[in-house]
């Protein structure tokens, strides 16, 4: 794909949308009211709206390497805050994916420069779940399980955000942990139950 193709594709898309609804962009420009906040990986093979069958206006998206929810990440926390407080999304999703290069890098020991401290958060997940991961003999199975556990831990990190805690307490927000399987195209609900994993969110400023 080259740049000319991008603009040609855009023109085709605009015409198709207007063909279906002459007011489409006029309506879209009036505002957004998405039900979903989606936090996923930057991987080009995991496009949020495509795998969810969503259209513009339906999903508020934040993507970074390995779908991390770092509570010191001003960008991620701003997205979460805006989604929960102002857009009042009903669902907050952390979506990982099998074959995630970020998680794979965390399992290795290469010097990747600025990515090293970033990967530390994924290595913390490995340390927290060391016993379970060490018991998995098959490398691919261990890799897949770490991807799932990372999603679970990032869901827990989400509950450490004070606005998320208030929304959970009010019953207006649900947190979901999903994995996208690039090998099959299927979206898998991991059934992450944050209230069972930790009890902190009933106390707004609890930090455990
Ligand atoms: Co990834």
Tab-separated table of C-alpha atoms and ligand atoms in Angstrom, residues 41 43 66 97 100-102, ligand 1:
chain	number	residue	atom	x	y	z
A	41	UNK	CA	-2.184	-3.783	21.127
A	43	UNK	CA	-0.141	-4.694	16.262
A	66	UNK	CA	1.090	-5.279	24.357
A	97	UNK	CA	-3.733	-11.181	21.090
A	100	UNK	CA	2.017	-10.634	20.463
A	101	UNK	CA	5.549	-9.402	19.742
A	102	UNK	CA	5.589	-7.216	22.853
B	1	LIG	CO1	0.852	-7.276	20.397
